Amino acid sequence: MNLRERFDVPVPAIVLAEGEFGTTGGKTANGVVTHSEVFDAKAIVDSETAGRQPSEVLGTPDAPDVPIADSVAAALEAAPEVEALVIGVAPAGGQLPDPWVEEIEAAIEAGCDVVSGLHVFLSEDEHWTALADEYDVSLVDVRKPPGGDELRVGDGSVDDVDADLVLTLGTDCAVGKRTATFELYRAAVEAGLDAGWVATGQTGIMVGAHEGVVVDRVPADFVAGVVEDMVKAVAADHDLVFVEGQACLTHRAYSSVTLGVLHGTWPDAVVIADEPSREKRTHFERFDVDGVEKERSLIEDLSEATVAGLSTWGDPEAQEETHGLPAANVYHEGGAAELLGIVRDSLDEAPTASAGDGTDGEA
């Protein structure tokens, strides 16, 4: 899915983040507000933080200075020019909360397209499709997986691309893989490189990846093939492709999707995202985080990639000394450019490859 092709970007939008703006549960809304190249956030809906500034809630000075309202109606009053409602929270249990029904209806009745990250698909519900038809708006469910005719197993055809491929993996869930991927892409563009990126989660799709799928909705046998097709599509138009990973290879709950992404990308270089203070897995307190060294070993055993370095939440110098890998913190000023330099050094040091094996050294 490429939302750049569906809309005349950037689209002025309201971001629905009810009860979760600035929290881990609102990471999609947070990402859309701060990073999206598709949606230009003009207002945010969250009754918990209404009246505050986004920069204060998110803890970043780069957040746009737009109102946080307590309802869609109030957001529409503050930003009548909006053309879309982005649902940036997927509540536990996967259902549409009853209080949100009127909020979404208000947006549709005001002529807004709805871009949803919910587990339930609005575009398959008669109530929502009838209302969308009545007000001539679109319903876009970013979690909807590819159709059966788009599914295939991986066949290694990604080896034939001429672009350099860089995959961001991690030591756990929610360690900043999507942020690191986007920041690498943005730093590359700012450096004048011909870069594109691939998302494997809903936030990345909404932020504006050149191709994306919510990979955890893809049947297991087809993950590598779906990722391979996305990488090939972006590599056809760009010299350098960054791919967002999911979970990690040492995670007993999610390792299968991680391996599918690794094998579908078959990267030249991998960046490991790590929160050094984390000891237990997010939402899985019985599982310890296995750490950088084990993750690195598995990546290099299960692929032909080189682990280029770390995207760390901690002090880069300390983490470099601990793990023996170059490190940068993309949340620090200049950190993304430093991480890009680490990646480019790794690509430059890779053996010269013949055309068709996926490394042309142009990055």
XYZ file of N, CA and C in Angstrom, residues 15 21 28-36 39 41 43-44 54 58 62-64 66:
63
model
N -6.059 14.047 13.400
C -5.533 12.778 13.879
C -6.279 12.394 15.149
N -2.687 9.884 23.087
C -1.689 10.750 22.460
C -0.478 10.905 23.380
N 1.040 5.269 16.565
C 0.689 5.606 15.185
C 0.323 7.075 15.075
N -0.531 7.541 15.971
C -0.889 8.958 15.976
C 0.348 9.829 16.190
N 1.196 9.430 17.120
C 2.409 10.210 17.391
C 3.274 10.311 16.138
N 3.423 9.175 15.441
C 4.245 9.164 14.239
C 3.659 10.001 13.117
N 2.341 9.922 12.942
C 1.695 10.710 11.894
C 1.849 12.201 12.173
N 1.663 12.601 13.419
C 1.759 14.017 13.776
C 3.172 14.552 13.535
N 4.182 13.774 13.890
C 5.555 14.284 13.828
C 6.276 14.024 12.516
N 5.897 12.956 11.784
C 6.715 12.532 10.658
C 6.013 12.434 9.310
N 4.691 12.382 9.276
C 4.030 11.976 8.041
C 4.320 12.914 6.873
N 0.135 13.061 5.457
C -0.880 13.825 6.173
C -0.247 15.002 6.925
N -0.971 17.204 9.766
C -1.869 17.286 10.926
C -2.214 18.739 11.234
N -5.041 19.260 13.423
C -5.642 19.180 14.751
C -5.547 17.736 15.220
N -5.550 17.561 16.534
C -5.465 16.243 17.165
C -6.658 16.117 18.098
N 1.263 19.918 21.424
C 1.840 18.640 21.001
C 3.311 18.479 21.389
N 4.463 15.240 23.470
C 5.364 14.290 22.833
C 6.800 14.428 23.305
N 10.032 19.461 17.768
C 9.718 19.430 16.343
C 8.240 19.201 16.048
N 7.456 18.899 17.077
C 6.031 18.635 16.853
C 5.339 19.901 16.359
N 4.367 19.765 15.464
C 3.683 20.948 14.924
C 2.853 21.646 15.996
N -0.207 22.710 16.669
C -1.607 22.607 16.268
C -2.440 22.301 17.505
